[in-house]
Amino acid sequence: MEILFVRVDPVQEVAVEPGTLDLLRDILRPKDHEPRADPEVLAAARLTGWPLVYDDKIPPGEVHCRPTPGAPPPLTAAEITKYIQALMPKEQR
């Protein structure tokens, strides 16, 4: 099966159709031998800590990396700039 990742930032959860999620969990499960993907890619995916959730509305083979429902929207570029400037010494602003 081909798996298609659909990403919407900020990623806070991974939602997948049940059969595909079972396959994805098997792929990400640590094994003595990793025949399907580079160990570095698998290690990075395992470290994210994103919750994996079932979603019957997603087509088989698709993985939706998306914000958690009800989470606040991500900061805008202006908000990030303002935050960083507030951290800088006054003489560098």
Short mmCIF file of N, CA and C in Angstrom, two decimals:
data_model
loop_
_atom_site.label_atom_id
_atom_site.label_comp_id
_atom_site.label_asym_id
_atom_site.label_seq_id
_atom_site.Cartn_x
_atom_site.Cartn_y
_atom_site.Cartn_z
N MET A 1 0.83 -1.17 0.00
CA MET A 1 0.00 0.00 0.00
C MET A 1 0.88 1.24 0.00
N GLU A 2 0.52 2.22 -0.82
CA GLU A 2 1.20 3.51 -0.81
C GLU A 2 0.55 4.37 0.27
N ILE A 3 1.36 5.08 1.07
CA ILE A 3 0.83 5.95 2.11
C ILE A 3 1.12 7.38 1.72
N LEU A 4 0.07 8.22 1.71
CA LEU A 4 0.18 9.63 1.36
C LEU A 4 0.02 10.46 2.63
N PHE A 5 1.03 11.32 2.93
CA PHE A 5 0.97 12.18 4.10
C PHE A 5 0.44 13.55 3.70
N VAL A 6 -0.57 14.03 4.40
CA VAL A 6 -1.15 15.35 4.20
C VAL A 6 -0.86 16.14 5.46
N ARG A 7 -0.09 17.24 5.31
CA ARG A 7 0.35 17.98 6.49
C ARG A 7 -0.26 19.37 6.52
N VAL A 8 -0.78 19.74 7.69
CA VAL A 8 -1.27 21.09 7.94
C VAL A 8 -0.58 21.56 9.22
N ASP A 9 0.21 22.62 9.13
CA ASP A 9 0.94 23.11 10.30
C ASP A 9 0.04 23.95 11.19
N PRO A 10 0.22 23.96 12.48
CA PRO A 10 1.18 23.14 13.23
C PRO A 10 0.64 21.74 13.44
N VAL A 11 1.49 20.76 13.26
CA VAL A 11 1.06 19.37 13.43
C VAL A 11 0.99 19.07 14.93
N GLN A 12 -0.16 18.59 15.38
CA GLN A 12 -0.35 18.23 16.77
C GLN A 12 -0.93 16.83 16.93
N GLU A 13 -1.44 16.27 15.84
CA GLU A 13 -1.94 14.90 15.89
C GLU A 13 -1.85 14.29 14.50
N VAL A 14 -1.84 12.98 14.46
CA VAL A 14 -1.82 12.24 13.20
C VAL A 14 -3.11 11.43 13.15
N ALA A 15 -3.97 11.74 12.17
CA ALA A 15 -5.26 11.06 12.04
C ALA A 15 -5.23 10.16 10.82
N VAL A 16 -5.68 8.92 11.00
CA VAL A 16 -5.57 7.92 9.94
C VAL A 16 -6.77 6.98 10.00
N GLU A 17 -7.19 6.52 8.83
CA GLU A 17 -8.22 5.48 8.72
C GLU A 17 -7.71 4.25 9.48
N PRO A 18 -8.59 3.52 10.18
CA PRO A 18 -8.15 2.44 11.07
C PRO A 18 -7.18 1.42 10.46
N GLY A 19 -7.46 0.90 9.27
CA GLY A 19 -6.56 -0.09 8.68
C GLY A 19 -5.19 0.49 8.36
N THR A 20 -5.18 1.71 7.87
CA THR A 20 -3.91 2.37 7.55
C THR A 20 -3.15 2.70 8.82
N LEU A 21 -3.86 3.10 9.88
CA LEU A 21 -3.19 3.42 11.14
C LEU A 21 -2.53 2.18 11.72
N ASP A 22 -3.19 1.03 11.63
CA ASP A 22 -2.57 -0.20 12.11
C ASP A 22 -1.28 -0.49 11.35
N LEU A 23 -1.30 -0.28 10.02
CA LEU A 23 -0.10 -0.47 9.22
C LEU A 23 0.98 0.54 9.61
N LEU A 24 0.58 1.81 9.79
CA LEU A 24 1.54 2.84 10.17
C LEU A 24 2.17 2.54 11.53
N ARG A 25 1.36 2.10 12.48
CA ARG A 25 1.91 1.74 13.80
C ARG A 25 2.90 0.59 13.68
N ASP A 26 2.61 -0.37 12.80
CA ASP A 26 3.54 -1.48 12.60
C ASP A 26 4.85 -0.99 11.99
N ILE A 27 4.74 -0.06 11.04
CA ILE A 27 5.94 0.49 10.41
C ILE A 27 6.78 1.24 11.43
N LEU A 28 6.14 2.02 12.31
CA LEU A 28 6.86 2.83 13.29
C LEU A 28 7.33 2.06 14.51
N ARG A 29 6.79 0.86 14.72
CA ARG A 29 7.17 0.05 15.87
C ARG A 29 8.65 -0.34 15.77
N PRO A 30 9.43 -0.12 16.82
CA PRO A 30 10.84 -0.51 16.76
C PRO A 30 10.99 -2.01 16.51
N LYS A 31 11.94 -2.35 15.65
CA LYS A 31 12.21 -3.75 15.30
C LYS A 31 13.72 -3.98 15.30
N ASP A 32 14.10 -5.24 15.36
CA ASP A 32 15.52 -5.56 15.26
C ASP A 32 16.05 -5.22 13.88
N HIS A 33 15.20 -5.36 12.87
CA HIS A 33 15.59 -5.10 11.48
C HIS A 33 14.55 -4.16 10.86
N GLU A 34 14.97 -3.06 10.26
CA GLU A 34 14.06 -2.06 9.68
C GLU A 34 14.13 -2.14 8.15
N PRO A 35 13.34 -3.02 7.53
CA PRO A 35 13.46 -3.21 6.09
C PRO A 35 12.71 -2.18 5.23
N ARG A 36 11.81 -1.38 5.83
CA ARG A 36 10.93 -0.57 5.01
C ARG A 36 11.30 0.90 4.92
N ALA A 37 12.11 1.41 5.81
CA ALA A 37 12.45 2.83 5.79
C ALA A 37 13.80 3.04 6.48
N ASP A 38 14.42 4.18 6.19
CA ASP A 38 15.69 4.50 6.83
C ASP A 38 15.49 4.58 8.34
N PRO A 39 16.39 4.01 9.12
CA PRO A 39 16.25 4.08 10.59
C PRO A 39 16.17 5.51 11.10
N GLU A 40 16.87 6.45 10.46
CA GLU A 40 16.85 7.83 10.91
C GLU A 40 15.45 8.44 10.77
N VAL A 41 14.76 8.12 9.66
CA VAL A 41 13.40 8.62 9.44
C VAL A 41 12.46 8.04 10.48
N LEU A 42 12.56 6.76 10.73
CA LEU A 42 11.71 6.12 11.72
C LEU A 42 11.96 6.67 13.12
N ALA A 43 13.22 6.88 13.46
CA ALA A 43 13.56 7.43 14.78
C ALA A 43 12.96 8.82 14.94
N ALA A 44 13.06 9.66 13.92
CA ALA A 44 12.49 11.01 13.99
C ALA A 44 10.97 10.95 14.16
N ALA A 45 10.31 10.07 13.42
CA ALA A 45 8.85 9.95 13.52
C ALA A 45 8.43 9.48 14.90
N ARG A 46 9.20 8.60 15.50
CA ARG A 46 8.85 8.08 16.82
C ARG A 46 9.03 9.12 17.92
N LEU A 47 9.91 10.08 17.71
CA LEU A 47 10.23 11.07 18.74
C LEU A 47 9.25 12.23 18.79
N THR A 48 8.39 12.39 17.79
CA THR A 48 7.53 13.57 17.76
C THR A 48 6.54 13.60 18.91
N GLY A 49 6.09 12.45 19.37
CA GLY A 49 5.12 12.40 20.45
C GLY A 49 3.71 12.78 20.03
N TRP A 50 3.44 12.91 18.73
CA TRP A 50 2.09 13.25 18.27
C TRP A 50 1.15 12.09 18.53
N PRO A 51 -0.06 12.38 19.01
CA PRO A 51 -1.02 11.30 19.16
C PRO A 51 -1.46 10.75 17.81
N LEU A 52 -1.65 9.45 17.74
CA LEU A 52 -2.15 8.78 16.55
C LEU A 52 -3.62 8.47 16.81
N VAL A 53 -4.51 8.98 15.95
CA VAL A 53 -5.94 8.79 16.18
C VAL A 53 -6.61 8.20 14.96
N TYR A 54 -7.64 7.38 15.20
CA TYR A 54 -8.44 6.82 14.11
C TYR A 54 -9.42 7.88 13.60
N ASP A 55 -9.62 7.92 12.29
CA ASP A 55 -10.62 8.80 11.68
C ASP A 55 -11.19 8.07 10.48
N ASP A 56 -12.42 7.56 10.62
CA ASP A 56 -13.06 6.78 9.55
C ASP A 56 -13.35 7.59 8.31
N LYS A 57 -13.31 8.93 8.40
CA LYS A 57 -13.62 9.78 7.25
C LYS A 57 -12.43 9.94 6.29
N ILE A 58 -11.25 9.51 6.71
CA ILE A 58 -10.05 9.64 5.88
C ILE A 58 -9.94 8.41 4.98
N PRO A 59 -9.67 8.61 3.68
CA PRO A 59 -9.54 7.46 2.78
C PRO A 59 -8.36 6.56 3.16
N PRO A 60 -8.45 5.25 2.90
CA PRO A 60 -7.33 4.35 3.17
C PRO A 60 -6.07 4.82 2.44
N GLY A 61 -4.95 4.70 3.13
CA GLY A 61 -3.67 5.08 2.54
C GLY A 61 -3.28 6.53 2.76
N GLU A 62 -4.17 7.34 3.34
CA GLU A 62 -3.85 8.74 3.63
C GLU A 62 -3.60 8.92 5.12
N VAL A 63 -2.60 9.73 5.43
CA VAL A 63 -2.26 10.08 6.81
C VAL A 63 -2.38 11.59 6.91
N HIS A 64 -3.25 12.08 7.78
CA HIS A 64 -3.43 13.52 7.93
C HIS A 64 -2.71 14.00 9.19
N CYS A 65 -1.67 14.78 9.00
CA CYS A 65 -0.95 15.41 10.09
C CYS A 65 -1.57 16.79 10.24
N ARG A 66 -2.26 17.03 11.35
CA ARG A 66 -3.07 18.23 11.47
C ARG A 66 -3.09 18.74 12.90
N PRO A 67 -3.56 19.98 13.05
CA PRO A 67 -3.70 20.51 14.42
C PRO A 67 -4.78 19.74 15.16
N THR A 68 -4.65 19.67 16.47
CA THR A 68 -5.66 19.03 17.29
C THR A 68 -6.94 19.86 17.21
N PRO A 69 -8.10 19.23 16.99
CA PRO A 69 -9.35 19.99 16.96
C PRO A 69 -9.52 20.81 18.23
N GLY A 70 -9.89 22.09 18.07
CA GLY A 70 -10.08 22.98 19.20
C GLY A 70 -8.83 23.67 19.67
N ALA A 71 -7.67 23.34 19.08
CA ALA A 71 -6.42 23.99 19.47
C ALA A 71 -6.42 25.43 18.96
N PRO A 72 -5.74 26.33 19.66
CA PRO A 72 -5.68 27.70 19.18
C PRO A 72 -4.93 27.78 17.86
N PRO A 73 -5.21 28.79 17.04
CA PRO A 73 -4.50 28.91 15.77
C PRO A 73 -3.02 29.21 16.00
N PRO A 74 -2.17 28.86 15.03
CA PRO A 74 -0.74 29.16 15.19
C PRO A 74 -0.51 30.66 15.21
N LEU A 75 0.60 31.07 15.78
CA LEU A 75 0.96 32.48 15.81
C LEU A 75 1.21 33.00 14.40
N THR A 76 0.86 34.25 14.17
CA THR A 76 1.17 34.87 12.88
C THR A 76 2.62 35.31 12.87
N ALA A 77 3.13 35.64 11.70
CA ALA A 77 4.51 36.12 11.59
C ALA A 77 4.70 37.39 12.43
N ALA A 78 3.71 38.27 12.42
CA ALA A 78 3.80 39.52 13.21
C ALA A 78 3.86 39.21 14.71
N GLU A 79 3.06 38.24 15.17
CA GLU A 79 3.07 37.87 16.59
C GLU A 79 4.41 37.25 16.99
N ILE A 80 4.96 36.44 16.12
CA ILE A 80 6.28 35.83 16.40
C ILE A 80 7.35 36.91 16.47
N THR A 81 7.32 37.85 15.52
CA THR A 81 8.29 38.95 15.50
C THR A 81 8.18 39.77 16.79
N LYS A 82 6.96 40.10 17.19
CA LYS A 82 6.74 40.88 18.42
C LYS A 82 7.28 40.14 19.63
N TYR A 83 7.05 38.84 19.69
CA TYR A 83 7.53 38.02 20.81
C TYR A 83 9.05 38.01 20.86
N ILE A 84 9.68 37.81 19.71
CA ILE A 84 11.16 37.77 19.65
C ILE A 84 11.73 39.13 20.03
N GLN A 85 11.13 40.21 19.55
CA GLN A 85 11.61 41.55 19.88
C GLN A 85 11.51 41.82 21.38
N ALA A 86 10.46 41.31 22.01
CA ALA A 86 10.30 41.51 23.45
C ALA A 86 11.40 40.80 24.23
N LEU A 87 11.97 39.77 23.67
CA LEU A 87 13.05 39.03 24.34
C LEU A 87 14.42 39.69 24.16
N MET A 88 14.52 40.54 23.13
CA MET A 88 15.83 41.17 22.82
C MET A 88 16.10 42.34 23.75
N PRO A 89 17.38 42.60 24.05
CA PRO A 89 17.72 43.79 24.83
C PRO A 89 17.24 45.05 24.07
N LYS A 90 16.87 46.10 24.81
CA LYS A 90 16.31 47.32 24.21
C LYS A 90 17.23 47.93 23.17
N GLU A 91 18.53 47.84 23.40
CA GLU A 91 19.47 48.44 22.43
C GLU A 91 19.55 47.69 21.10
N GLN A 92 19.03 46.48 21.02
CA GLN A 92 19.03 45.70 19.77
C GLN A 92 17.71 45.73 19.05
N ARG A 93 16.68 46.36 19.60
CA ARG A 93 15.35 46.38 18.96
C ARG A 93 15.29 47.31 17.81
#
